[in-house]
């Protein structure tokens, strides 16, 4: 039963306790800005400005929050947060210390001789066990922004989620540089499979964890058999599989791979390099990595970067001015991780310092993250690099020649100009590259994108030129 008006007096009682236990400045920042919304029995709902605010509050003050609420409302006290609504969307509500983490249903594990010192993979006899899938609920498809950089992987992931182990994409091998969303995509597949097929057991593990567990297993009697029995039953996701170094652990993984693949179980791997570029791997294992589909995740273009920031703002429940989002998208180009980190740092600075979110604040925050300002890319610079790469003259590039090599170089120059130069219109690109109209530029960009999905050599051309224009950060 809703108790009208009582929520305010209850929260005021809580504030008195908070004020006597927290530094005055911290109290003003983290507690005075919270608004009580309702009280239903022992559940108090409060409104906070952003999801970041809620996370920080719980990380820092959870013991104080719990003890205070129990003191004021009793042992059954419960706190629910409501993020201040953004735009016209309804408010988002979260239970304290929430998290709808995917859980596998119990499965039977048939192991061998019992061990007197049971380890993580020792399950005497036949026993029903709940296996933690180790999936982060935030890494779902709903939170993954689709763009040209990840379109092929995204679409493959959706197909796999609908029919795990029943598509030609088994295994799915996702590769690319740091911060491009490999882990997010792999876990999104696992979460979607788990939602569609709750009886399927999903397990996420890193290559290094698998190797460490194997090494530990060989040192205990009968534990290796338990280890093998443990892994031979899942939809298996292995992140950073390039870390699975060592002939013994690779041999174990080879047998697990064969068993799962022959049993129709889905396999998903991520790596910082393609299967062809993996070193110190057995050839028989490399050949199996190539059985299904290998997908490279590329750097996000301007449009995808901007869409990602807008989506994250909605999730955080914070309204960031459009010009600030455009500024961040323009300055942080390398990967999603740095882009997301820049936005979260900006929100944190604005929240902690109680400042409005402006371009001035964004300049200061981003300067601390990406360091020296990146060199501005121009159409002229793109043309110069493309001509040097293909060993053609600027005159040939800008001419009306229909020779295949010249046409492809011209199309690549248009594609990279559109993706790397922010705020540059199609008409401007066409005017600067041979006086073409915007429709020609749009067609060129579409052609390059399609060729990159089907022609490995052509894709390498584009990647090489992009790395020259935007060097990798280490």
Short mmCIF file of C-alpha atoms in Angstrom, two decimals:
data_model
loop_
_atom_site.label_atom_id
_atom_site.label_comp_id
_atom_site.label_asym_id
_atom_site.label_seq_id
_atom_site.Cartn_x
_atom_site.Cartn_y
_atom_site.Cartn_z
CA UNK A 1 0.00 0.00 0.00
CA UNK A 2 1.37 3.41 -1.07
CA UNK A 3 1.90 5.76 1.86
CA UNK A 4 1.30 9.25 0.51
CA UNK A 5 3.91 11.84 1.53
CA UNK A 6 5.69 9.52 3.94
CA UNK A 7 8.51 8.89 1.48
CA UNK A 8 9.71 12.48 1.96
CA UNK A 9 9.86 12.28 5.74
CA UNK A 10 11.55 8.87 5.57
CA UNK A 11 14.18 10.20 3.20
CA UNK A 12 14.73 13.27 5.38
CA UNK A 13 15.36 10.96 8.34
CA UNK A 14 17.89 9.07 6.20
CA UNK A 15 19.57 12.33 5.16
CA UNK A 16 20.19 13.28 8.79
CA UNK A 17 22.09 10.02 9.30
CA UNK A 18 24.00 10.40 6.04
CA UNK A 19 24.98 13.96 6.92
CA UNK A 20 26.47 12.89 10.25
CA UNK A 21 28.55 10.14 8.58
CA UNK A 22 29.76 11.74 5.36
CA UNK A 23 32.09 14.61 4.53
CA UNK A 24 29.96 17.78 3.97
CA UNK A 25 31.15 18.29 0.39
CA UNK A 26 30.51 14.65 -0.50
CA UNK A 27 27.12 14.83 1.19
CA UNK A 28 26.14 17.80 -0.99
CA UNK A 29 27.26 16.02 -4.19
CA UNK A 30 25.97 12.50 -3.58
CA UNK A 31 23.01 12.72 -1.21
CA UNK A 32 21.34 16.12 -1.41
CA UNK A 33 20.81 15.67 -5.15
CA UNK A 34 18.75 12.48 -4.61
CA UNK A 35 14.96 12.92 -4.68
CA UNK A 36 12.54 10.56 -2.90
CA UNK A 37 9.80 9.32 -5.26
CA UNK A 38 7.61 6.87 -3.37
CA UNK A 39 7.36 4.50 -0.42
CA UNK A 40 5.50 1.22 -0.72
CA UNK A 41 5.62 -0.85 2.45
CA UNK A 42 9.39 -1.15 3.07
CA UNK A 43 10.49 -0.26 -0.46
CA UNK A 44 11.74 3.28 -0.94
CA UNK A 45 12.14 4.53 -4.52
CA UNK A 46 14.51 7.45 -5.11
CA UNK A 47 15.48 9.36 -8.24
CA UNK A 48 19.12 9.90 -9.23
CA UNK A 49 20.46 11.91 -12.19
CA UNK A 50 22.43 9.20 -14.06
CA UNK A 51 23.29 5.52 -14.05
CA UNK A 52 26.91 6.50 -13.40
CA UNK A 53 25.71 8.35 -10.27
CA UNK A 54 23.88 5.22 -9.08
CA UNK A 55 26.91 2.97 -9.68
CA UNK A 56 29.28 5.32 -7.86
CA UNK A 57 26.86 5.72 -4.95
CA UNK A 58 26.61 1.97 -4.43
CA UNK A 59 30.32 1.32 -4.94
CA UNK A 60 31.23 3.94 -2.34
CA UNK A 61 28.38 4.08 0.18
CA UNK A 62 26.55 0.72 -0.01
CA UNK A 63 27.18 -0.29 3.67
CA UNK A 64 25.99 3.13 4.87
CA UNK A 65 22.92 2.99 2.62
CA UNK A 66 21.95 -0.47 3.88
CA UNK A 67 22.43 0.27 7.59
CA UNK A 68 20.60 3.60 7.38
CA UNK A 69 17.57 2.22 5.54
CA UNK A 70 17.28 -0.71 7.95
CA UNK A 71 17.51 1.70 10.87
CA UNK A 72 14.73 3.91 9.47
CA UNK A 73 12.48 1.34 7.74
CA UNK A 74 13.34 -1.91 9.47
CA UNK A 75 15.12 -5.15 8.45
CA UNK A 76 13.01 -5.61 5.28
CA UNK A 77 14.06 -2.22 3.88
CA UNK A 78 14.69 -2.15 0.14
CA UNK A 79 16.00 0.69 -2.04
CA UNK A 80 15.03 1.13 -5.70
CA UNK A 81 16.65 3.70 -7.97
CA UNK A 82 14.92 5.54 -10.76
CA UNK A 83 17.11 7.23 -13.35
CA UNK A 84 15.84 10.68 -14.28
CA UNK A 85 13.94 10.30 -17.58
CA UNK A 86 15.72 11.36 -20.76
CA UNK A 87 13.74 12.85 -23.66
CA UNK A 88 10.24 11.35 -23.52
CA UNK A 89 11.29 7.85 -22.57
CA UNK A 90 9.91 6.41 -19.35
CA UNK A 91 12.17 6.32 -16.35
CA UNK A 92 14.49 3.34 -15.92
CA UNK A 93 14.30 1.56 -12.57
CA UNK A 94 17.00 -0.56 -10.93
CA UNK A 95 16.97 -2.48 -7.69
CA UNK A 96 19.88 -1.79 -5.40
CA UNK A 97 22.93 -3.88 -6.30
CA UNK A 98 20.91 -5.14 -9.27
CA UNK A 99 21.91 -7.23 -12.25
CA UNK A 100 19.83 -9.72 -14.22
CA UNK A 101 22.80 -12.01 -14.78
CA UNK A 102 22.12 -15.00 -17.08
CA UNK A 103 22.09 -18.31 -15.24
CA UNK A 104 22.40 -21.81 -16.70
CA UNK A 105 20.03 -24.53 -15.62
CA UNK A 106 21.56 -27.36 -13.59
CA UNK A 107 23.33 -30.03 -15.65
CA UNK A 108 24.59 -33.52 -14.86
CA UNK A 109 28.35 -34.03 -14.78
CA UNK A 110 29.60 -37.63 -14.85
CA UNK A 111 33.10 -37.62 -13.41
CA UNK A 112 35.58 -40.27 -12.47
CA UNK A 113 37.10 -41.16 -9.11
CA UNK A 114 36.33 -38.73 -6.29
CA UNK A 115 39.22 -36.59 -5.12
CA UNK A 116 39.89 -36.00 -1.46
CA UNK A 117 40.59 -32.33 -2.23
CA UNK A 118 37.87 -31.28 -4.67
CA UNK A 119 38.85 -28.48 -7.01
CA UNK A 120 36.68 -26.40 -9.32
CA UNK A 121 36.37 -29.28 -11.79
CA UNK A 122 35.93 -32.20 -9.39
CA UNK A 123 32.32 -33.35 -9.08
CA UNK A 124 32.18 -36.83 -7.51
CA UNK A 125 29.81 -39.18 -9.30
CA UNK A 126 26.81 -37.91 -11.21
CA UNK A 127 25.67 -34.61 -9.83
CA UNK A 128 23.40 -31.74 -10.80
CA UNK A 129 25.46 -28.56 -11.05
CA UNK A 130 24.71 -24.96 -11.86
CA UNK A 131 27.42 -23.66 -14.19
CA UNK A 132 27.98 -19.92 -14.14
CA UNK A 133 27.95 -18.79 -17.81
CA UNK A 134 30.07 -15.75 -16.84
CA UNK A 135 28.12 -13.45 -19.15
CA UNK A 136 27.82 -9.72 -18.48
CA UNK A 137 24.16 -8.68 -19.02
CA UNK A 138 25.32 -5.26 -20.26
CA UNK A 139 26.98 -6.97 -23.25
CA UNK A 140 23.73 -7.72 -25.08
CA UNK A 141 22.71 -7.03 -28.67
CA UNK A 142 20.44 -4.19 -27.52
CA UNK A 143 23.50 -2.29 -26.26
CA UNK A 144 25.64 -3.04 -29.33
CA UNK A 145 25.53 -0.29 -31.96
CA UNK A 146 25.53 -1.66 -35.49
CA UNK A 147 27.56 0.10 -38.19
CA UNK A 148 29.66 -0.58 -41.26
CA UNK A 149 32.54 -1.51 -38.95
CA UNK A 150 30.73 -4.52 -37.41
CA UNK A 151 27.75 -5.17 -39.70
CA UNK A 152 28.88 -8.59 -40.90
CA UNK A 153 29.71 -9.83 -37.39
CA UNK A 154 26.47 -8.42 -35.97
CA UNK A 155 24.33 -10.13 -38.62
CA UNK A 156 26.22 -13.41 -38.21
CA UNK A 157 25.70 -13.20 -34.45
CA UNK A 158 21.95 -12.75 -34.84
CA UNK A 159 21.81 -15.79 -37.16
CA UNK A 160 23.82 -17.89 -34.72
CA UNK A 161 21.59 -16.83 -31.83
CA UNK A 162 18.53 -18.05 -33.73
CA UNK A 163 20.06 -21.44 -34.63
CA UNK A 164 23.19 -22.11 -32.54
CA UNK A 165 25.33 -24.84 -34.07
CA UNK A 166 22.98 -25.16 -37.05
CA UNK A 167 24.42 -22.43 -39.32
CA UNK A 168 27.56 -22.47 -41.51
CA UNK A 169 29.08 -20.01 -39.01
CA UNK A 170 30.51 -22.65 -36.68
CA UNK A 171 32.95 -21.74 -35.38
CA UNK A 172 32.54 -17.98 -35.54
CA UNK A 173 36.00 -16.38 -35.35
CA UNK A 174 35.85 -12.66 -34.47
CA UNK A 175 39.09 -10.69 -34.77
CA UNK A 176 40.25 -7.09 -34.71
CA UNK A 177 42.18 -4.47 -32.75
CA UNK A 178 41.59 -3.50 -29.11
CA UNK A 179 38.36 -1.81 -28.09
CA UNK A 180 36.39 -2.65 -31.25
CA UNK A 181 33.70 -4.73 -29.52
CA UNK A 182 34.91 -8.33 -29.89
CA UNK A 183 34.03 -9.33 -26.33
CA UNK A 184 30.71 -7.47 -26.49
CA UNK A 185 29.66 -9.25 -29.70
CA UNK A 186 30.76 -12.68 -28.44
CA UNK A 187 28.90 -12.26 -25.14
CA UNK A 188 25.84 -10.84 -26.91
CA UNK A 189 25.63 -14.10 -28.86
CA UNK A 190 25.87 -16.08 -25.62
CA UNK A 191 23.17 -13.99 -23.93
CA UNK A 192 20.82 -14.27 -26.92
CA UNK A 193 21.33 -18.04 -27.12
CA UNK A 194 20.65 -18.33 -23.41
CA UNK A 195 17.42 -16.32 -23.74
CA UNK A 196 16.15 -18.27 -26.76
CA UNK A 197 17.30 -21.71 -25.58
CA UNK A 198 17.28 -21.75 -21.74
CA UNK A 199 18.09 -25.48 -21.69
CA UNK A 200 21.37 -24.89 -23.54
CA UNK A 201 24.38 -24.41 -21.30
CA UNK A 202 26.52 -21.42 -22.29
CA UNK A 203 30.04 -20.84 -21.00
CA UNK A 204 32.37 -17.87 -21.53
CA UNK A 205 36.08 -18.25 -20.77
CA UNK A 206 39.29 -16.53 -21.86
CA UNK A 207 42.12 -18.34 -23.60
CA UNK A 208 44.43 -17.65 -20.69
CA UNK A 209 41.90 -18.99 -18.16
CA UNK A 210 41.48 -22.19 -20.16
CA UNK A 211 45.26 -22.66 -20.30
CA UNK A 212 45.66 -22.01 -16.56
CA UNK A 213 42.84 -24.39 -15.66
CA UNK A 214 44.38 -27.09 -17.85
CA UNK A 215 47.81 -26.67 -16.23
CA UNK A 216 46.22 -26.93 -12.77
CA UNK A 217 44.24 -30.00 -13.84
CA UNK A 218 47.24 -32.06 -14.98
CA UNK A 219 48.85 -31.72 -11.55
CA UNK A 220 46.04 -33.44 -9.63
CA UNK A 221 45.11 -37.13 -9.93
CA UNK A 222 41.90 -37.63 -11.95
CA UNK A 223 41.39 -33.89 -12.23
CA UNK A 224 42.28 -33.81 -15.93
CA UNK A 225 39.43 -36.21 -16.71
CA UNK A 226 37.08 -33.96 -14.74
CA UNK A 227 38.39 -30.95 -16.64
CA UNK A 228 37.67 -32.57 -20.01
CA UNK A 229 34.22 -33.76 -18.88
CA UNK A 230 33.43 -30.25 -17.67
CA UNK A 231 34.07 -28.57 -21.03
CA UNK A 232 32.53 -31.13 -23.39
CA UNK A 233 28.90 -29.99 -23.10
CA UNK A 234 28.54 -26.29 -23.79
CA UNK A 235 27.93 -23.51 -26.24
CA UNK A 236 31.54 -22.40 -25.75
CA UNK A 237 32.81 -18.83 -26.09
CA UNK A 238 36.59 -18.38 -25.84
CA UNK A 239 37.81 -14.78 -25.67
CA UNK A 240 41.39 -13.85 -26.64
CA UNK A 241 42.10 -17.32 -27.96
CA UNK A 242 45.54 -16.13 -29.14
CA UNK A 243 46.60 -16.59 -25.48
CA UNK A 244 46.06 -20.35 -25.68
CA UNK A 245 49.77 -21.06 -26.13
CA UNK A 246 51.36 -24.46 -25.45
CA UNK A 247 51.11 -27.84 -27.24
CA UNK A 248 49.53 -29.69 -24.30
CA UNK A 249 46.71 -27.22 -23.66
CA UNK A 250 46.14 -26.90 -27.43
CA UNK A 251 45.87 -30.68 -27.71
CA UNK A 252 43.22 -30.70 -24.96
CA UNK A 253 41.38 -27.88 -26.68
CA UNK A 254 41.60 -29.71 -30.02
CA UNK A 255 39.76 -32.69 -28.54
CA UNK A 256 37.16 -30.47 -26.87
CA UNK A 257 36.65 -28.58 -30.15
CA UNK A 258 36.10 -31.80 -32.09
CA UNK A 259 33.65 -33.17 -29.53
CA UNK A 260 31.59 -29.96 -29.36
CA UNK A 261 31.57 -29.39 -33.12
CA UNK A 262 30.55 -32.99 -33.87
CA UNK A 263 27.83 -32.70 -31.21
CA UNK A 264 26.37 -29.63 -32.94
CA UNK A 265 27.41 -27.21 -30.20
CA UNK A 266 28.18 -23.61 -31.19
CA UNK A 267 31.74 -22.30 -30.82
CA UNK A 268 32.63 -18.60 -30.77
CA UNK A 269 36.21 -17.32 -30.58
CA UNK A 270 37.73 -13.84 -30.43
CA UNK A 271 41.30 -12.83 -31.18
CA UNK A 272 43.43 -9.77 -31.80
CA UNK A 273 44.48 -11.27 -35.16
CA UNK A 274 43.06 -13.46 -37.91
CA UNK A 275 43.50 -17.26 -37.87
CA UNK A 276 46.10 -16.91 -40.65
CA UNK A 277 48.17 -14.60 -38.44
CA UNK A 278 48.13 -16.69 -35.25
CA UNK A 279 51.59 -17.89 -34.24
CA UNK A 280 52.66 -20.94 -32.20
CA UNK A 281 49.41 -22.76 -32.96
CA UNK A 282 49.09 -26.31 -34.24
CA UNK A 283 48.13 -26.42 -37.91
CA UNK A 284 45.29 -28.87 -37.27
CA UNK A 285 43.76 -26.38 -34.80
CA UNK A 286 44.23 -23.42 -37.14
CA UNK A 287 42.47 -25.32 -39.93
CA UNK A 288 39.48 -25.88 -37.64
CA UNK A 289 39.31 -22.17 -36.79
CA UNK A 290 38.77 -21.62 -40.52
CA UNK A 291 35.92 -24.13 -40.83
CA UNK A 292 33.23 -21.56 -40.15
CA UNK A 293 33.21 -17.77 -40.58
CA UNK A 294 36.03 -15.34 -39.78
CA UNK A 295 34.88 -11.74 -39.25
CA UNK A 296 37.08 -8.70 -38.76
CA UNK A 297 35.77 -5.78 -36.71
CA UNK A 298 36.97 -2.46 -38.09
CA UNK A 299 37.36 1.01 -36.62
CA UNK A 300 33.98 2.73 -36.28
CA UNK A 301 33.20 5.51 -38.75
CA UNK A 302 31.93 8.92 -37.65
CA UNK A 303 28.23 8.01 -37.92
CA UNK A 304 28.66 4.85 -35.87
CA UNK A 305 30.72 6.68 -33.24
CA UNK A 306 28.01 9.33 -32.88
CA UNK A 307 25.23 6.73 -32.68
CA UNK A 308 27.16 4.83 -30.05
CA UNK A 309 27.52 7.95 -27.88
CA UNK A 310 23.81 8.75 -28.19
CA UNK A 311 22.88 5.19 -27.21
CA UNK A 312 25.19 5.28 -24.18
CA UNK A 313 23.75 8.63 -23.08
CA UNK A 314 20.30 7.07 -23.10
CA UNK A 315 21.54 4.13 -21.03
CA UNK A 316 23.22 6.45 -18.55
CA UNK A 317 20.11 8.62 -18.31
CA UNK A 318 21.99 11.81 -19.06
CA UNK A 319 21.31 14.48 -21.66
CA UNK A 320 24.52 15.58 -23.42
CA UNK A 321 24.26 18.45 -25.94
CA UNK A 322 24.47 17.37 -29.58
CA UNK A 323 27.47 19.60 -30.31
CA UNK A 324 29.41 17.96 -27.46
CA UNK A 325 28.66 14.48 -28.80
CA UNK A 326 29.76 15.58 -32.27
CA UNK A 327 32.97 17.00 -30.80
CA UNK A 328 33.79 13.71 -29.02
CA UNK A 329 32.98 11.70 -32.17
CA UNK A 330 35.29 13.95 -34.13
CA UNK A 331 38.21 13.72 -31.70
CA UNK A 332 38.11 10.09 -30.51
CA UNK A 333 38.34 7.89 -33.59
CA UNK A 334 40.38 4.82 -32.70
CA UNK A 335 37.88 2.49 -30.99
CA UNK A 336 34.67 2.12 -28.99
CA UNK A 337 36.50 1.68 -25.68
CA UNK A 338 38.21 5.07 -25.82
CA UNK A 339 35.02 6.65 -27.10
CA UNK A 340 32.96 5.22 -24.25
CA UNK A 341 35.67 6.06 -21.73
CA UNK A 342 35.70 9.67 -22.89
CA UNK A 343 31.94 9.98 -22.44
CA UNK A 344 31.93 8.35 -18.99
CA UNK A 345 34.83 10.59 -17.88
CA UNK A 346 32.93 13.64 -19.12
CA UNK A 347 29.78 12.62 -17.22
CA UNK A 348 31.84 11.87 -14.10
CA UNK A 349 33.60 15.25 -14.22
CA UNK A 350 30.32 17.10 -14.71
CA UNK A 351 28.70 15.16 -11.85
CA UNK A 352 31.57 15.43 -9.37
CA UNK A 353 32.34 19.08 -10.09
CA UNK A 354 28.66 20.01 -10.55
CA UNK A 355 29.42 21.66 -13.88
CA UNK A 356 27.29 21.76 -17.04
CA UNK A 357 28.42 19.52 -19.89
CA UNK A 358 29.99 21.82 -22.48
CA UNK A 359 32.52 21.60 -25.29
CA UNK A 360 34.99 23.38 -23.02
CA UNK A 361 34.72 20.64 -20.40
CA UNK A 362 34.88 17.98 -23.14
CA UNK A 363 38.11 19.48 -24.49
CA UNK A 364 39.72 19.30 -21.05
CA UNK A 365 38.56 15.73 -20.35
CA UNK A 366 39.42 14.32 -23.77
CA UNK A 367 42.82 16.02 -23.74
CA UNK A 368 43.67 13.96 -20.65
CA UNK A 369 42.56 10.72 -22.33
CA UNK A 370 43.94 10.86 -25.86
CA UNK A 371 46.89 13.13 -25.11
CA UNK A 372 48.29 15.11 -27.98
CA UNK A 373 45.63 16.16 -30.45
CA UNK A 374 45.39 13.91 -33.46
CA UNK A 375 46.50 15.35 -36.77
CA UNK A 376 43.54 16.64 -38.74
CA UNK A 377 42.86 14.52 -41.83
CA UNK A 378 41.96 16.34 -45.04
CA UNK A 379 40.73 15.20 -48.46
CA UNK A 380 44.04 16.31 -49.90
CA UNK A 381 45.89 14.10 -47.39
CA UNK A 382 43.71 11.09 -48.25
CA UNK A 383 44.38 11.58 -51.96
CA UNK A 384 48.13 11.83 -51.37
CA UNK A 385 48.29 8.61 -49.32
CA UNK A 386 46.09 6.70 -51.78
CA UNK A 387 48.26 7.82 -54.73
CA UNK A 388 51.48 6.85 -52.93
CA UNK A 389 50.04 3.46 -51.96
CA UNK A 390 48.95 2.55 -55.48
CA UNK A 391 51.85 4.36 -57.14
CA UNK A 392 49.64 6.53 -59.34
CA UNK A 393 49.68 10.27 -59.97
CA UNK A 394 47.18 12.75 -58.57
CA UNK A 395 46.17 13.56 -62.14
CA UNK A 396 45.25 9.92 -62.78
CA UNK A 397 43.23 9.74 -59.57
CA UNK A 398 41.23 12.86 -60.47
CA UNK A 399 40.85 11.98 -64.14
CA UNK A 400 37.86 10.33 -65.85
CA UNK A 401 39.86 7.16 -66.50
CA UNK A 402 37.81 3.95 -66.27
CA UNK A 403 40.81 1.66 -65.79
CA UNK A 404 39.96 -0.74 -62.97
CA UNK A 405 42.97 0.14 -60.81
CA UNK A 406 42.32 3.88 -61.10
CA UNK A 407 38.59 3.51 -60.43
CA UNK A 408 39.19 1.43 -57.29
CA UNK A 409 41.80 3.88 -55.98
CA UNK A 410 39.34 6.73 -56.57
CA UNK A 411 36.55 4.86 -54.78
CA UNK A 412 38.80 4.08 -51.81
CA UNK A 413 39.75 7.76 -51.58
CA UNK A 414 36.05 8.68 -51.48
CA UNK A 415 35.25 5.98 -48.91
CA UNK A 416 38.07 6.98 -46.55
CA UNK A 417 37.31 10.68 -46.95
CA UNK A 418 33.74 10.03 -45.86
CA UNK A 419 34.69 7.81 -42.90
CA UNK A 420 37.74 9.66 -41.59
CA UNK A 421 36.86 13.32 -42.20
CA UNK A 422 34.06 14.34 -39.90
CA UNK A 423 31.42 16.75 -41.10
CA UNK A 424 32.60 16.48 -44.72
CA UNK A 425 29.62 16.28 -47.09
CA UNK A 426 29.34 13.89 -50.03
CA UNK A 427 29.14 16.86 -52.38
CA UNK A 428 32.41 18.29 -51.03
CA UNK A 429 34.17 14.93 -51.40
CA UNK A 430 32.91 14.56 -54.97
CA UNK A 431 33.93 18.10 -55.88
CA UNK A 432 37.48 17.53 -54.54
CA UNK A 433 37.88 14.10 -56.18
CA UNK A 434 37.38 14.68 -59.87
CA UNK A 435 34.27 16.87 -59.74
CA UNK A 436 31.88 13.97 -59.08
CA UNK A 437 28.33 14.42 -57.72
CA UNK A 438 27.16 13.16 -54.33
CA UNK A 439 25.38 10.12 -55.85
CA UNK A 440 28.68 8.93 -57.35
CA UNK A 441 30.40 9.26 -53.96
CA UNK A 442 27.58 7.36 -52.24
CA UNK A 443 27.85 4.58 -54.83
CA UNK A 444 31.64 4.45 -54.40
CA UNK A 445 31.33 4.11 -50.60
CA UNK A 446 28.77 1.32 -50.97
CA UNK A 447 30.97 -0.48 -53.53
CA UNK A 448 34.03 -0.32 -51.26
CA UNK A 449 32.04 -1.59 -48.27
CA UNK A 450 30.71 -4.54 -50.29
CA UNK A 451 34.14 -5.42 -51.72
CA UNK A 452 35.68 -5.36 -48.25
CA UNK A 453 33.18 -8.06 -47.21
CA UNK A 454 34.04 -10.36 -50.12
CA UNK A 455 37.59 -9.57 -51.30
CA UNK A 456 40.33 -10.14 -48.74
CA UNK A 457 43.05 -8.47 -50.84
CA UNK A 458 40.93 -5.38 -51.46
CA UNK A 459 40.10 -5.17 -47.77
CA UNK A 460 43.82 -5.24 -46.98
CA UNK A 461 44.36 -2.27 -49.30
CA UNK A 462 41.79 -0.21 -47.40
CA UNK A 463 43.11 -1.28 -43.99
CA UNK A 464 46.71 -0.45 -44.94
CA UNK A 465 45.80 3.05 -46.14
CA UNK A 466 43.64 3.70 -43.08
CA UNK A 467 46.51 2.72 -40.78
CA UNK A 468 48.77 5.19 -42.58
CA UNK A 469 46.23 7.98 -42.14
CA UNK A 470 45.26 7.03 -38.56
CA UNK A 471 48.20 5.16 -36.98
CA UNK A 472 47.42 2.56 -34.33
CA UNK A 473 47.94 3.72 -30.74
CA UNK A 474 49.99 1.49 -28.48
#
